mmCIF file of N, CA, C and O in Angstrom:
data_model
loop_
_atom_site.group_PDB
_atom_site.id
_atom_site.type_symbol
_atom_site.label_atom_id
_atom_site.label_comp_id
_atom_site.label_asym_id
_atom_site.label_seq_id
_atom_site.Cartn_x
_atom_site.Cartn_y
_atom_site.Cartn_z
ATOM 1 N N ILE M 1 62.984 9.768 133.195
ATOM 2 C CA ILE M 1 63.798 10.020 134.479
ATOM 3 C C ILE M 1 64.476 11.322 134.510
ATOM 4 O O ILE M 1 64.794 11.884 135.609
ATOM 5 N N THR M 2 64.894 11.879 133.412
ATOM 6 C CA THR M 2 65.568 13.152 133.263
ATOM 7 C C THR M 2 64.704 14.190 133.928
ATOM 8 O O THR M 2 65.144 15.146 134.605
ATOM 9 N N ASN M 3 63.393 14.246 133.447
ATOM 10 C CA ASN M 3 62.418 15.254 134.047
ATOM 11 C C ASN M 3 62.390 15.073 135.626
ATOM 12 O O ASN M 3 62.259 16.078 136.269
ATOM 13 N N SER M 4 62.373 13.858 136.137
ATOM 14 C CA SER M 4 62.208 13.673 137.591
ATOM 15 C C SER M 4 63.473 14.281 138.212
ATOM 16 O O SER M 4 63.396 14.835 139.358
ATOM 17 N N ARG M 5 64.589 13.859 137.689
ATOM 18 C CA ARG M 5 65.873 14.428 138.275
ATOM 19 C C ARG M 5 65.990 15.946 138.211
ATOM 20 O O ARG M 5 66.357 16.622 139.291
ATOM 21 N N GLU M 6 65.485 16.656 137.107
ATOM 22 C CA GLU M 6 65.505 17.931 137.119
ATOM 23 C C GLU M 6 64.483 18.684 138.146
ATOM 24 O O GLU M 6 64.789 19.579 138.774
ATOM 25 N N PHE M 7 63.308 17.999 138.210
ATOM 26 C CA PHE M 7 62.419 18.441 139.106
ATOM 27 C C PHE M 7 62.904 18.440 140.620
ATOM 28 O O PHE M 7 62.794 19.334 141.319
ATOM 29 N N CYS M 8 63.648 17.282 140.918
ATOM 30 C CA CYS M 8 64.114 17.157 142.320
ATOM 31 C C CYS M 8 65.172 18.210 142.493
ATOM 32 O O CYS M 8 65.436 18.755 143.589
ATOM 33 N N SER M 9 66.012 18.410 141.527
ATOM 34 C CA SER M 9 67.013 19.485 141.653
ATOM 35 C C SER M 9 66.572 20.797 141.941
ATOM 36 O O SER M 9 67.070 21.469 142.841
ATOM 37 N N ARG M 10 65.446 21.097 141.213
ATOM 38 C CA ARG M 10 64.730 22.463 141.532
ATOM 39 C C ARG M 10 64.197 22.446 142.928
ATOM 40 O O ARG M 10 64.181 23.479 143.441
ATOM 41 N N MET M 11 63.643 21.399 143.367
ATOM 42 C CA MET M 11 63.053 21.267 144.622
ATOM 43 C C MET M 11 64.123 21.570 145.748
ATOM 44 O O MET M 11 63.973 22.310 146.634
ATOM 45 N N HIS M 12 65.249 20.978 145.513
ATOM 46 C CA HIS M 12 66.488 21.250 146.424
ATOM 47 C C HIS M 12 66.859 22.659 146.361
ATOM 48 O O HIS M 12 67.232 23.300 147.447
ATOM 49 N N THR M 13 66.915 23.263 145.115
ATOM 50 C CA THR M 13 67.357 24.666 145.116
ATOM 51 C C THR M 13 66.329 25.563 145.876
ATOM 52 O O THR M 13 66.651 26.594 146.372
ATOM 53 N N ALA M 14 65.015 25.140 145.939
ATOM 54 C CA ALA M 14 64.028 25.947 146.672
ATOM 55 C C ALA M 14 64.073 25.556 148.031
ATOM 56 O O ALA M 14 63.124 25.885 148.867
ATOM 57 N N ASN M 15 64.980 24.677 148.560
ATOM 58 C CA ASN M 15 65.178 24.144 149.893
ATOM 59 C C ASN M 15 63.992 23.338 150.380
ATOM 60 O O ASN M 15 63.484 23.427 151.445
ATOM 61 N N ASN M 16 63.533 22.510 149.411
ATOM 62 C CA ASN M 16 62.453 21.518 149.699
ATOM 63 C C ASN M 16 62.968 20.076 149.526
ATOM 64 O O ASN M 16 63.851 19.841 148.775
ATOM 65 N N PRO M 17 62.558 19.127 150.440
ATOM 66 C CA PRO M 17 63.053 17.764 150.247
ATOM 67 C C PRO M 17 62.466 17.142 149.049
ATOM 68 O O PRO M 17 61.394 17.373 148.580
ATOM 69 N N CYS M 18 63.313 16.321 148.386
ATOM 70 C CA CYS M 18 62.949 15.597 147.294
ATOM 71 C C CYS M 18 63.952 14.321 147.048
ATOM 72 O O CYS M 18 65.221 14.561 147.343
ATOM 73 N N THR M 19 63.378 13.215 146.781
ATOM 74 C CA THR M 19 64.233 12.038 146.546
ATOM 75 C C THR M 19 63.743 11.344 145.240
ATOM 76 O O THR M 19 62.558 11.276 145.114
ATOM 77 N N VAL M 20 64.572 11.082 144.253
ATOM 78 C CA VAL M 20 64.240 10.291 143.129
ATOM 79 C C VAL M 20 64.834 8.871 143.328
ATOM 80 O O VAL M 20 66.026 8.731 143.614
ATOM 81 N N ILE M 21 63.973 7.837 143.310
ATOM 82 C CA ILE M 21 64.453 6.507 143.428
ATOM 83 C C ILE M 21 64.197 5.796 142.067
ATOM 84 O O ILE M 21 63.109 5.837 141.596
ATOM 85 N N GLU M 22 65.260 5.282 141.642
ATOM 86 C CA GLU M 22 65.220 4.735 140.205
ATOM 87 C C GLU M 22 65.043 3.230 140.427
ATOM 88 O O GLU M 22 65.733 2.549 141.157
ATOM 89 N N TYR M 23 64.174 2.643 139.535
ATOM 90 C CA TYR M 23 63.893 1.208 139.493
ATOM 91 C C TYR M 23 64.389 0.571 138.019
ATOM 92 O O TYR M 23 63.616 1.007 137.080
ATOM 93 N N GLU M 24 65.391 -0.036 138.048
ATOM 94 C CA GLU M 24 66.043 -0.218 136.676
ATOM 95 C C GLU M 24 65.103 -1.305 135.972
ATOM 96 O O GLU M 24 64.609 -2.280 136.647
ATOM 97 N N GLY M 25 65.038 -1.275 134.655
ATOM 98 C CA GLY M 25 64.407 -2.180 133.811
ATOM 99 C C GLY M 25 62.788 -2.295 133.881
ATOM 100 O O GLY M 25 62.417 -3.434 133.553
ATOM 101 N N VAL M 26 62.234 -1.271 134.325
ATOM 102 C CA VAL M 26 60.787 -1.284 134.388
ATOM 103 C C VAL M 26 60.220 -0.187 133.509
ATOM 104 O O VAL M 26 60.792 0.844 133.293
ATOM 105 N N ASP M 27 58.976 -0.375 133.031
ATOM 106 C CA ASP M 27 58.209 0.627 132.296
ATOM 107 C C ASP M 27 57.401 1.567 133.124
ATOM 108 O O ASP M 27 57.180 1.264 134.323
ATOM 109 N N HIS M 28 57.005 2.577 132.625
ATOM 110 C CA HIS M 28 56.071 3.499 133.243
ATOM 111 C C HIS M 28 54.835 2.799 133.710
ATOM 112 O O HIS M 28 54.284 1.959 133.055
ATOM 113 N N GLY M 29 54.506 3.094 134.834
ATOM 114 C CA GLY M 29 53.253 2.492 135.458
ATOM 115 C C GLY M 29 53.581 1.262 136.245
ATOM 116 O O GLY M 29 52.681 0.452 136.577
ATOM 117 N N PHE M 30 54.768 0.883 136.355
ATOM 118 C CA PHE M 30 55.180 -0.395 136.914
ATOM 119 C C PHE M 30 54.770 -0.443 138.445
ATOM 120 O O PHE M 30 54.619 -1.562 139.016
ATOM 121 N N PHE M 31 54.433 0.660 139.090
ATOM 122 C CA PHE M 31 54.116 0.675 140.521
ATOM 123 C C PHE M 31 52.645 0.629 140.707
ATOM 124 O O PHE M 31 52.268 0.634 141.917
ATOM 125 N N ASN M 32 51.813 0.440 139.663
ATOM 126 C CA ASN M 32 50.369 0.337 139.957
ATOM 127 C C ASN M 32 49.938 -0.721 140.792
ATOM 128 O O ASN M 32 50.657 -1.847 140.908
ATOM 129 N N TRP M 33 48.838 -0.716 141.425
ATOM 130 C CA TRP M 33 48.144 -1.685 142.324
ATOM 131 C C TRP M 33 48.182 -3.028 141.547
ATOM 132 O O TRP M 33 47.842 -3.213 140.454
ATOM 133 N N GLY M 34 48.703 -4.057 142.240
ATOM 134 C CA GLY M 34 48.688 -5.376 141.837
ATOM 135 C C GLY M 34 50.028 -5.769 141.046
ATOM 136 O O GLY M 34 50.245 -6.891 140.860
ATOM 137 N N GLY M 35 50.832 -4.801 140.740
ATOM 138 C CA GLY M 35 52.119 -5.005 140.031
ATOM 139 C C GLY M 35 53.222 -5.640 140.900
ATOM 140 O O GLY M 35 52.951 -5.562 142.258
ATOM 141 N N ASP M 36 54.174 -6.061 140.410
ATOM 142 C CA ASP M 36 55.268 -6.722 141.108
ATOM 143 C C ASP M 36 55.922 -5.778 142.090
ATOM 144 O O ASP M 36 56.625 -6.115 143.064
ATOM 145 N N TYR M 37 55.997 -4.446 141.720
ATOM 146 C CA TYR M 37 56.767 -3.451 142.434
ATOM 147 C C TYR M 37 55.863 -2.650 143.433
ATOM 148 O O TYR M 37 56.350 -1.729 144.103
ATOM 149 N N PHE M 38 54.570 -2.943 143.423
ATOM 150 C CA PHE M 38 53.733 -1.975 144.265
ATOM 151 C C PHE M 38 54.182 -2.023 145.680
ATOM 152 O O PHE M 38 54.299 -0.830 146.274
ATOM 153 N N ASP M 39 54.406 -2.981 146.343
ATOM 154 C CA ASP M 39 54.664 -3.138 147.761
ATOM 155 C C ASP M 39 56.020 -2.373 148.013
ATOM 156 O O ASP M 39 56.209 -1.592 148.954
ATOM 157 N N ARG M 40 57.040 -2.546 147.133
ATOM 158 C CA ARG M 40 58.269 -1.877 147.187
ATOM 159 C C ARG M 40 58.218 -0.461 147.087
ATOM 160 O O ARG M 40 58.843 0.287 147.937
ATOM 161 N N VAL M 41 57.584 0.090 146.099
ATOM 162 C CA VAL M 41 57.372 1.406 145.889
ATOM 163 C C VAL M 41 56.494 2.132 147.115
ATOM 164 O O VAL M 41 56.887 3.168 147.651
ATOM 165 N N LEU M 42 55.473 1.496 147.537
ATOM 166 C CA LEU M 42 54.747 1.964 148.659
ATOM 167 C C LEU M 42 55.607 2.068 149.942
ATOM 168 O O LEU M 42 55.642 3.091 150.713
ATOM 169 N N ALA M 43 56.550 1.060 150.181
ATOM 170 C CA ALA M 43 57.523 1.117 151.333
ATOM 171 C C ALA M 43 58.375 2.343 151.166
ATOM 172 O O ALA M 43 58.671 2.957 152.195
ATOM 173 N N ASP M 44 58.852 2.612 149.951
ATOM 174 C CA ASP M 44 59.759 3.695 149.711
ATOM 175 C C ASP M 44 59.070 5.086 150.014
ATOM 176 O O ASP M 44 59.684 5.964 150.600
ATOM 177 N N VAL M 45 57.806 5.162 149.638
ATOM 178 C CA VAL M 45 57.064 6.396 149.853
ATOM 179 C C VAL M 45 56.879 6.567 151.456
ATOM 180 O O VAL M 45 56.945 7.586 151.858
ATOM 181 N N VAL M 46 56.539 5.416 152.022
ATOM 182 C CA VAL M 46 56.236 5.599 153.543
ATOM 183 C C VAL M 46 57.672 5.931 154.193
ATOM 184 O O VAL M 46 57.649 6.771 155.066
ATOM 185 N N ASP M 47 58.741 5.344 153.737
ATOM 186 C CA ASP M 47 59.981 5.738 154.387
ATOM 187 C C ASP M 47 60.349 7.225 154.110
ATOM 188 O O ASP M 47 60.824 7.882 155.037
ATOM 189 N N PHE M 48 60.084 7.744 152.953
ATOM 190 C CA PHE M 48 60.309 9.125 152.635
ATOM 191 C C PHE M 48 59.498 10.019 153.576
ATOM 192 O O PHE M 48 59.975 11.032 154.132
ATOM 193 N N THR M 49 58.236 9.659 153.735
ATOM 194 C CA THR M 49 57.328 10.549 154.447
ATOM 195 C C THR M 49 57.684 10.508 155.966
ATOM 196 O O THR M 49 57.482 11.509 156.563
ATOM 197 N N GLN M 50 58.008 9.346 156.485
ATOM 198 C CA GLN M 50 58.495 9.243 157.826
ATOM 199 C C GLN M 50 59.763 10.074 158.057
ATOM 200 O O GLN M 50 59.830 10.764 159.098
ATOM 201 N N ASP M 51 60.755 9.895 157.156
ATOM 202 C CA ASP M 51 61.932 10.678 157.409
ATOM 203 C C ASP M 51 61.656 12.231 157.338
ATOM 204 O O ASP M 51 62.157 12.977 157.940
ATOM 205 N N LEU M 52 60.701 12.580 156.352
ATOM 206 C CA LEU M 52 60.359 13.956 156.313
ATOM 207 C C LEU M 52 59.668 14.442 157.582
ATOM 208 O O LEU M 52 59.944 15.429 158.124
ATOM 209 N N GLN M 53 58.765 13.653 158.193
ATOM 210 C CA GLN M 53 58.107 13.972 159.512
ATOM 211 C C GLN M 53 59.211 14.197 160.577
ATOM 212 O O GLN M 53 59.071 15.001 161.299
ATOM 213 N N GLN M 54 60.081 13.111 160.665
ATOM 214 C CA GLN M 54 61.119 13.163 161.719
ATOM 215 C C GLN M 54 61.926 14.430 161.504
ATOM 216 O O GLN M 54 62.338 15.123 162.534
ATOM 217 N N THR M 55 62.349 14.788 160.252
ATOM 218 C CA THR M 55 63.126 16.031 160.054
ATOM 219 C C THR M 55 62.428 17.296 160.481
ATOM 220 O O THR M 55 62.974 18.062 161.102
ATOM 221 N N ARG M 56 61.104 17.311 160.160
ATOM 222 C CA ARG M 56 60.308 18.561 160.603
ATOM 223 C C ARG M 56 60.107 18.517 162.151
ATOM 224 O O ARG M 56 60.181 19.601 162.782
ATOM 225 N N LEU M 57 59.995 17.294 162.732
ATOM 226 C CA LEU M 57 59.922 17.270 164.225
ATOM 227 C C LEU M 57 61.258 17.792 164.869
ATOM 228 O O LEU M 57 61.139 18.640 165.796
ATOM 229 N N GLU M 58 62.327 17.339 164.321
ATOM 230 C CA GLU M 58 63.618 17.838 164.867
ATOM 231 C C GLU M 58 63.838 19.366 164.706
ATOM 232 O O GLU M 58 64.237 19.995 165.633
ATOM 233 N N LYS M 59 63.409 19.837 163.585
ATOM 234 C CA LYS M 59 63.453 21.264 163.321
ATOM 235 C C LYS M 59 62.496 22.024 164.271
ATOM 236 O O LYS M 59 62.990 23.098 164.782
ATOM 237 N N ASN M 60 61.367 21.621 164.466
ATOM 238 C CA ASN M 60 60.367 22.216 165.403
ATOM 239 C C ASN M 60 60.869 22.268 166.840
ATOM 240 O O ASN M 60 60.810 23.181 167.543
ATOM 241 N N LEU M 61 61.384 21.093 167.196
ATOM 242 C CA LEU M 61 61.836 20.939 168.641
ATOM 243 C C LEU M 61 63.197 21.976 168.915
ATOM 244 O O LEU M 61 63.269 22.448 169.822
ATOM 245 N N LYS M 62 63.959 21.934 167.797
ATOM 246 C CA LYS M 62 65.178 22.893 167.927
ATOM 247 C C LYS M 62 64.683 24.294 168.067
ATOM 248 O O LYS M 62 65.183 25.116 168.956
ATOM 249 N N GLY M 63 63.760 24.732 167.434
ATOM 250 C CA GLY M 63 63.271 26.096 167.367
ATOM 251 C C GLY M 63 62.425 26.420 168.524
ATOM 252 O O GLY M 63 62.462 27.621 169.032
ATOM 253 N N SER M 64 61.671 25.466 169.159
ATOM 254 C CA SER M 64 60.741 25.770 170.261
ATOM 255 C C SER M 64 61.481 25.682 171.674
ATOM 256 O O SER M 64 60.989 26.308 172.625
ATOM 257 N N GLY M 65 62.564 24.958 171.805
ATOM 258 C CA GLY M 65 63.108 24.790 173.021
ATOM 259 C C GLY M 65 62.372 23.902 173.996
ATOM 260 O O GLY M 65 62.598 23.759 175.204
ATOM 261 N N THR M 66 61.465 23.328 173.462
ATOM 262 C CA THR M 66 60.518 22.454 174.208
ATOM 263 C C THR M 66 60.698 20.910 173.813
ATOM 264 O O THR M 66 60.678 20.678 172.563
ATOM 265 N N GLN M 67 60.710 20.023 174.563
ATOM 266 C CA GLN M 67 60.670 18.575 174.334
ATOM 267 C C GLN M 67 59.280 18.092 174.244
ATOM 268 O O GLN M 67 58.453 18.398 175.114
ATOM 269 N N HIS M 68 58.945 17.292 173.122
ATOM 270 C CA HIS M 68 57.709 16.774 172.971
ATOM 271 C C HIS M 68 57.935 15.215 172.822
ATOM 272 O O HIS M 68 58.864 14.790 172.132
ATOM 273 N N ASP M 69 56.972 14.396 173.166
ATOM 274 C CA ASP M 69 57.061 12.919 172.948
ATOM 275 C C ASP M 69 56.760 12.619 171.684
ATOM 276 O O ASP M 69 57.025 11.667 171.144
ATOM 277 N N SER M 70 55.758 13.314 171.075
ATOM 278 C CA SER M 70 55.274 12.982 169.666
ATOM 279 C C SER M 70 54.889 14.094 168.927
ATOM 280 O O SER M 70 54.712 15.189 169.449
ATOM 281 N N TYR M 71 54.879 14.029 167.642
ATOM 282 C CA TYR M 71 54.451 15.131 166.727
ATOM 283 C C TYR M 71 53.647 14.528 165.551
ATOM 284 O O TYR M 71 54.108 13.643 164.889
ATOM 285 N N LEU M 72 52.492 15.038 165.332
ATOM 286 C CA LEU M 72 51.695 14.737 164.261
ATOM 287 C C LEU M 72 51.503 15.766 163.260
ATOM 288 O O LEU M 72 51.536 16.930 163.555
#
């Protein structure tokens, strides 16, 4: 987890989004298909990417001066 935290710190320094979510008491590979945590980890990834998309949309709208209903 130390490497993940350091990586995320460097990403922030480079002005890139990064989030480390820790799952206590699990071993490496705990998120693999069929595991108890798969759905939870997948939901966290989806949340992160949706937040990232929303942030980029807001940034683009701010810079363009144009309102759009959607952004892909």
